[in-house]
GROMACS .gro file of C-alpha atoms in nm:
model
  215
    1UNK     CA    1  -2.928  -2.354  -6.337
    2UNK     CA    2  -2.806  -2.705  -6.264
    3UNK     CA    3  -2.449  -2.576  -6.226
    4UNK     CA    4  -2.570  -2.313  -5.981
    5UNK     CA    5  -2.758  -2.572  -5.777
    6UNK     CA    6  -2.457  -2.804  -5.782
    7UNK     CA    7  -2.227  -2.521  -5.672
    8UNK     CA    8  -2.458  -2.422  -5.384
    9UNK     CA    9  -2.488  -2.785  -5.277
   10UNK     CA   10  -2.110  -2.837  -5.283
   11UNK     CA   11  -2.057  -2.511  -5.096
   12UNK     CA   12  -2.306  -2.620  -4.831
   13UNK     CA   13  -2.129  -2.955  -4.795
   14UNK     CA   14  -1.792  -2.783  -4.754
   15UNK     CA   15  -1.926  -2.538  -4.496
   16UNK     CA   16  -2.105  -2.814  -4.309
   17UNK     CA   17  -1.786  -3.021  -4.302
   18UNK     CA   18  -1.587  -2.726  -4.166
   19UNK     CA   19  -1.842  -2.669  -3.890
   20UNK     CA   20  -1.847  -3.037  -3.793
   21UNK     CA   21  -1.466  -3.062  -3.789
   22UNK     CA   22  -1.449  -2.744  -3.581
   23UNK     CA   23  -1.696  -2.879  -3.326
   24UNK     CA   24  -1.508  -3.207  -3.303
   25UNK     CA   25  -1.171  -3.036  -3.261
   26UNK     CA   26  -1.285  -2.771  -3.015
   27UNK     CA   27  -1.248  -2.977  -2.694
   28UNK     CA   28  -0.899  -3.086  -2.801
   29UNK     CA   29  -0.801  -2.729  -2.893
   30UNK     CA   30  -0.933  -2.597  -2.561
   31UNK     CA   31  -0.732  -2.854  -2.367
   32UNK     CA   32  -0.422  -2.770  -2.569
   33UNK     CA   33  -0.463  -2.394  -2.504
   34UNK     CA   34  -0.525  -2.455  -2.132
   35UNK     CA   35  -0.211  -2.667  -2.114
   36UNK     CA   36  -0.005  -2.400  -2.289
   37UNK     CA   37  -0.134  -2.133  -2.049
   38UNK     CA   38  -0.060  -2.347  -1.742
   39UNK     CA   39   0.301  -2.382  -1.863
   40UNK     CA   40   0.323  -2.005  -1.923
   41UNK     CA   41   0.370  -2.061  -2.296
   42UNK     CA   42   0.056  -1.863  -2.379
   43UNK     CA   43  -0.084  -1.559  -2.196
   44UNK     CA   44  -0.440  -1.579  -2.059
   45UNK     CA   45  -0.714  -1.422  -2.273
   46UNK     CA   46  -0.784  -1.052  -2.234
   47UNK     CA   47  -1.088  -0.998  -2.012
   48UNK     CA   48  -1.383  -0.782  -2.118
   49UNK     CA   49  -1.301  -0.522  -1.850
   50UNK     CA   50  -0.945  -0.494  -1.979
   51UNK     CA   51  -1.068  -0.458  -2.337
   52UNK     CA   52  -1.284  -0.164  -2.232
   53UNK     CA   53  -0.991  -0.001  -2.053
   54UNK     CA   54  -0.758  -0.035  -2.352
   55UNK     CA   55  -0.972   0.137  -2.613
   56UNK     CA   56  -0.989   0.035  -2.977
   57UNK     CA   57  -0.635   0.123  -3.085
   58UNK     CA   58  -0.450  -0.040  -2.797
   59UNK     CA   59  -0.681  -0.339  -2.804
   60UNK     CA   60  -0.610  -0.393  -3.173
   61UNK     CA   61  -0.237  -0.382  -3.101
   62UNK     CA   62  -0.272  -0.621  -2.806
   63UNK     CA   63  -0.484  -0.868  -3.001
   64UNK     CA   64  -0.229  -0.847  -3.280
   65UNK     CA   65   0.025  -1.016  -3.054
   66UNK     CA   66   0.192  -0.702  -2.918
   67UNK     CA   67   0.068  -0.720  -2.561
   68UNK     CA   68   0.419  -0.650  -2.422
   69UNK     CA   69   0.432  -0.326  -2.622
   70UNK     CA   70   0.093  -0.206  -2.494
   71UNK     CA   71   0.188  -0.296  -2.137
   72UNK     CA   72   0.514  -0.102  -2.168
   73UNK     CA   73   0.329   0.202  -2.302
   74UNK     CA   74   0.080   0.187  -2.015
   75UNK     CA   75   0.366   0.156  -1.768
   76UNK     CA   76   0.511   0.484  -1.898
   77UNK     CA   77   0.168   0.643  -1.858
   78UNK     CA   78   0.145   0.510  -1.503
   79UNK     CA   79   0.473   0.686  -1.425
   80UNK     CA   80   0.292   1.013  -1.500
   81UNK     CA   81   0.020   0.920  -1.251
   82UNK     CA   82   0.291   0.862  -0.992
   83UNK     CA   83   0.439   1.207  -1.058
   84UNK     CA   84   0.091   1.359  -1.023
   85UNK     CA   85   0.019   1.146  -0.714
   86UNK     CA   86  -0.300   1.026  -0.879
   87UNK     CA   87  -0.307   0.695  -0.697
   88UNK     CA   88  -0.648   0.573  -0.811
   89UNK     CA   89  -0.559   0.613  -1.178
   90UNK     CA   90  -0.223   0.450  -1.112
   91UNK     CA   91  -0.396   0.153  -0.950
   92UNK     CA   92  -0.629   0.110  -1.247
   93UNK     CA   93  -0.337   0.143  -1.486
   94UNK     CA   94  -0.143  -0.139  -1.325
   95UNK     CA   95  -0.451  -0.359  -1.309
   96UNK     CA   96  -0.470  -0.329  -1.687
   97UNK     CA   97  -0.095  -0.380  -1.727
   98UNK     CA   98  -0.088  -0.707  -1.531
   99UNK     CA   99  -0.398  -0.826  -1.716
  100UNK     CA  100  -0.191  -0.795  -2.034
  101UNK     CA  101   0.135  -0.927  -1.888
  102UNK     CA  102   0.052  -1.139  -1.581
  103UNK     CA  103   0.382  -1.330  -1.594
  104UNK     CA  104   0.610  -1.025  -1.572
  105UNK     CA  105   0.716  -0.984  -1.210
  106UNK     CA  106   0.835  -0.627  -1.259
  107UNK     CA  107   0.480  -0.497  -1.310
  108UNK     CA  108   0.350  -0.669  -0.999
  109UNK     CA  109   0.646  -0.539  -0.800
  110UNK     CA  110   0.639  -0.176  -0.914
  111UNK     CA  111   0.258  -0.150  -0.910
  112UNK     CA  112   0.232  -0.281  -0.556
  113UNK     CA  113   0.522  -0.064  -0.439
  114UNK     CA  114   0.350   0.251  -0.559
  115UNK     CA  115   0.035   0.155  -0.371
  116UNK     CA  116   0.152   0.015  -0.037
  117UNK     CA  117   0.459   0.239  -0.003
  118UNK     CA  118   0.442   0.557  -0.212
  119UNK     CA  119   0.069   0.623  -0.179
  120UNK     CA  120   0.089   0.526   0.189
  121UNK     CA  121   0.370   0.778   0.247
  122UNK     CA  122   0.196   1.046   0.040
  123UNK     CA  123  -0.119   1.037   0.252
  124UNK     CA  124   0.086   1.064   0.571
  125UNK     CA  125   0.134   1.437   0.511
  126UNK     CA  126  -0.113   1.518   0.235
  127UNK     CA  127  -0.260   1.865   0.300
  128UNK     CA  128  -0.632   1.926   0.333
  129UNK     CA  129  -0.716   1.598   0.506
  130UNK     CA  130  -0.824   1.535   0.862
  131UNK     CA  131  -0.625   1.285   1.066
  132UNK     CA  132  -0.909   1.036   1.038
  133UNK     CA  133  -0.930   1.055   0.658
  134UNK     CA  134  -0.553   1.048   0.627
  135UNK     CA  135  -0.528   0.725   0.827
  136UNK     CA  136  -0.819   0.577   0.633
  137UNK     CA  137  -0.648   0.646   0.299
  138UNK     CA  138  -0.319   0.507   0.425
  139UNK     CA  139  -0.489   0.187   0.536
  140UNK     CA  140  -0.677   0.166   0.205
  141UNK     CA  141  -0.367   0.189  -0.014
  142UNK     CA  142  -0.155  -0.033   0.203
  143UNK     CA  143  -0.420  -0.302   0.166
  144UNK     CA  144  -0.452  -0.232  -0.206
  145UNK     CA  145  -0.079  -0.279  -0.254
  146UNK     CA  146  -0.050  -0.599  -0.054
  147UNK     CA  147  -0.364  -0.740  -0.218
  148UNK     CA  148  -0.212  -0.658  -0.557
  149UNK     CA  149   0.099  -0.858  -0.466
  150UNK     CA  150  -0.116  -1.146  -0.344
  151UNK     CA  151  -0.286  -1.153  -0.685
  152UNK     CA  152   0.059  -1.173  -0.839
  153UNK     CA  153   0.142  -1.474  -0.623
  154UNK     CA  154  -0.187  -1.642  -0.708
  155UNK     CA  155  -0.112  -1.605  -1.079
  156UNK     CA  156   0.259  -1.688  -1.049
  157UNK     CA  157   0.286  -1.939  -0.763
  158UNK     CA  158   0.625  -2.056  -0.891
  159UNK     CA  159   0.790  -1.713  -0.850
  160UNK     CA  160   0.951  -1.709  -0.505
  161UNK     CA  161   1.044  -1.343  -0.533
  162UNK     CA  162   0.678  -1.239  -0.515
  163UNK     CA  163   0.646  -1.427  -0.184
  164UNK     CA  164   0.955  -1.244  -0.064
  165UNK     CA  165   0.817  -0.905  -0.169
  166UNK     CA  166   0.484  -0.957   0.005
  167UNK     CA  167   0.646  -1.094   0.318
  168UNK     CA  168   0.881  -0.797   0.331
  169UNK     CA  169   0.595  -0.550   0.284
  170UNK     CA  170   0.399  -0.708   0.569
  171UNK     CA  171   0.695  -0.726   0.809
  172UNK     CA  172   0.847  -0.380   0.756
  173UNK     CA  173   0.884  -0.152   1.059
  174UNK     CA  174   0.780   0.150   0.852
  175UNK     CA  175   0.425   0.041   0.772
  176UNK     CA  176   0.146  -0.167   0.932
  177UNK     CA  177   0.271  -0.512   1.023
  178UNK     CA  178   0.114  -0.855   0.995
  179UNK     CA  179   0.395  -1.082   1.106
  180UNK     CA  180   0.181  -1.395   1.103
  181UNK     CA  181   0.088  -1.345   0.738
  182UNK     CA  182   0.442  -1.237   0.651
  183UNK     CA  183   0.577  -1.558   0.799
  184UNK     CA  184   0.327  -1.757   0.596
  185UNK     CA  185   0.446  -1.581   0.279
  186UNK     CA  186   0.811  -1.657   0.346
  187UNK     CA  187   0.734  -2.017   0.447
  188UNK     CA  188   0.510  -2.070   0.143
  189UNK     CA  189   0.775  -1.937  -0.091
  190UNK     CA  190   1.040  -2.155   0.071
  191UNK     CA  191   0.820  -2.465   0.043
  192UNK     CA  192   0.784  -2.405  -0.331
  193UNK     CA  193   1.138  -2.296  -0.411
  194UNK     CA  194   1.375  -2.413  -0.138
  195UNK     CA  195   1.547  -2.072  -0.144
  196UNK     CA  196   1.737  -2.044   0.190
  197UNK     CA  197   1.674  -1.669   0.217
  198UNK     CA  198   1.301  -1.731   0.256
  199UNK     CA  199   1.358  -1.986   0.532
  200UNK     CA  200   1.573  -1.736   0.722
  201UNK     CA  201   1.311  -1.462   0.694
  202UNK     CA  202   1.039  -1.706   0.800
  203UNK     CA  203   1.234  -1.792   1.114
  204UNK     CA  204   1.305  -1.425   1.180
  205UNK     CA  205   0.934  -1.343   1.162
  206UNK     CA  206   0.859  -1.621   1.409
  207UNK     CA  207   1.120  -1.478   1.649
  208UNK     CA  208   0.935  -1.143   1.642
  209UNK     CA  209   0.601  -1.301   1.740
  210UNK     CA  210   0.612  -1.349   2.118
  211UNK     CA  211   0.370  -1.643   2.123
  212UNK     CA  212   0.570  -1.828   1.854
  213UNK     CA  213   0.926  -1.734   1.945
  214UNK     CA  214   1.003  -2.086   2.066
  215UNK     CA  215   0.940  -2.222   1.718
   0.00000   0.00000   0.00000
């Protein structure tokens, strides 16, 4: 009986010590993880919404350190949505993909392109829609695509190519234009990177805005 009591007491001491050490270390561990994520050495944690979207099997794979594999599989699935012109499912698919791989520019680029360009073009001549609904859907997906790219910039402010992609989308002659915002994208990307191409496009946008042409 005494051995049992001694064992329980020692076990309690060990467990208590582990809990105390864990509580003491937690602030330091949190700061270390935050620092690693800021330097893109660790991906951000998977959100609850993304976990629900993945399902048990994919979530287990992702939590097992194979997030790139799950993202690649979902990207293949999204290609099917593109072929079926199921734009809402495609949008949701790429939201999940970038939640898994927020540092991969390709997913931000291809996901936004499908929304602001392919979906926009699809609704231009989609049968069974009135002119009003067609224009509404085009506006909706153009904004979805450009907002998606803006999220990519917010999460990857060091990637000048995302600034270039958004600025190009907003300044194209083939879709709705927002030259003021496009110029801000090019200028913001240039300020961060110093890439001459962005400075040229910023100046070109200014030349196309009558009130700012002198700049």
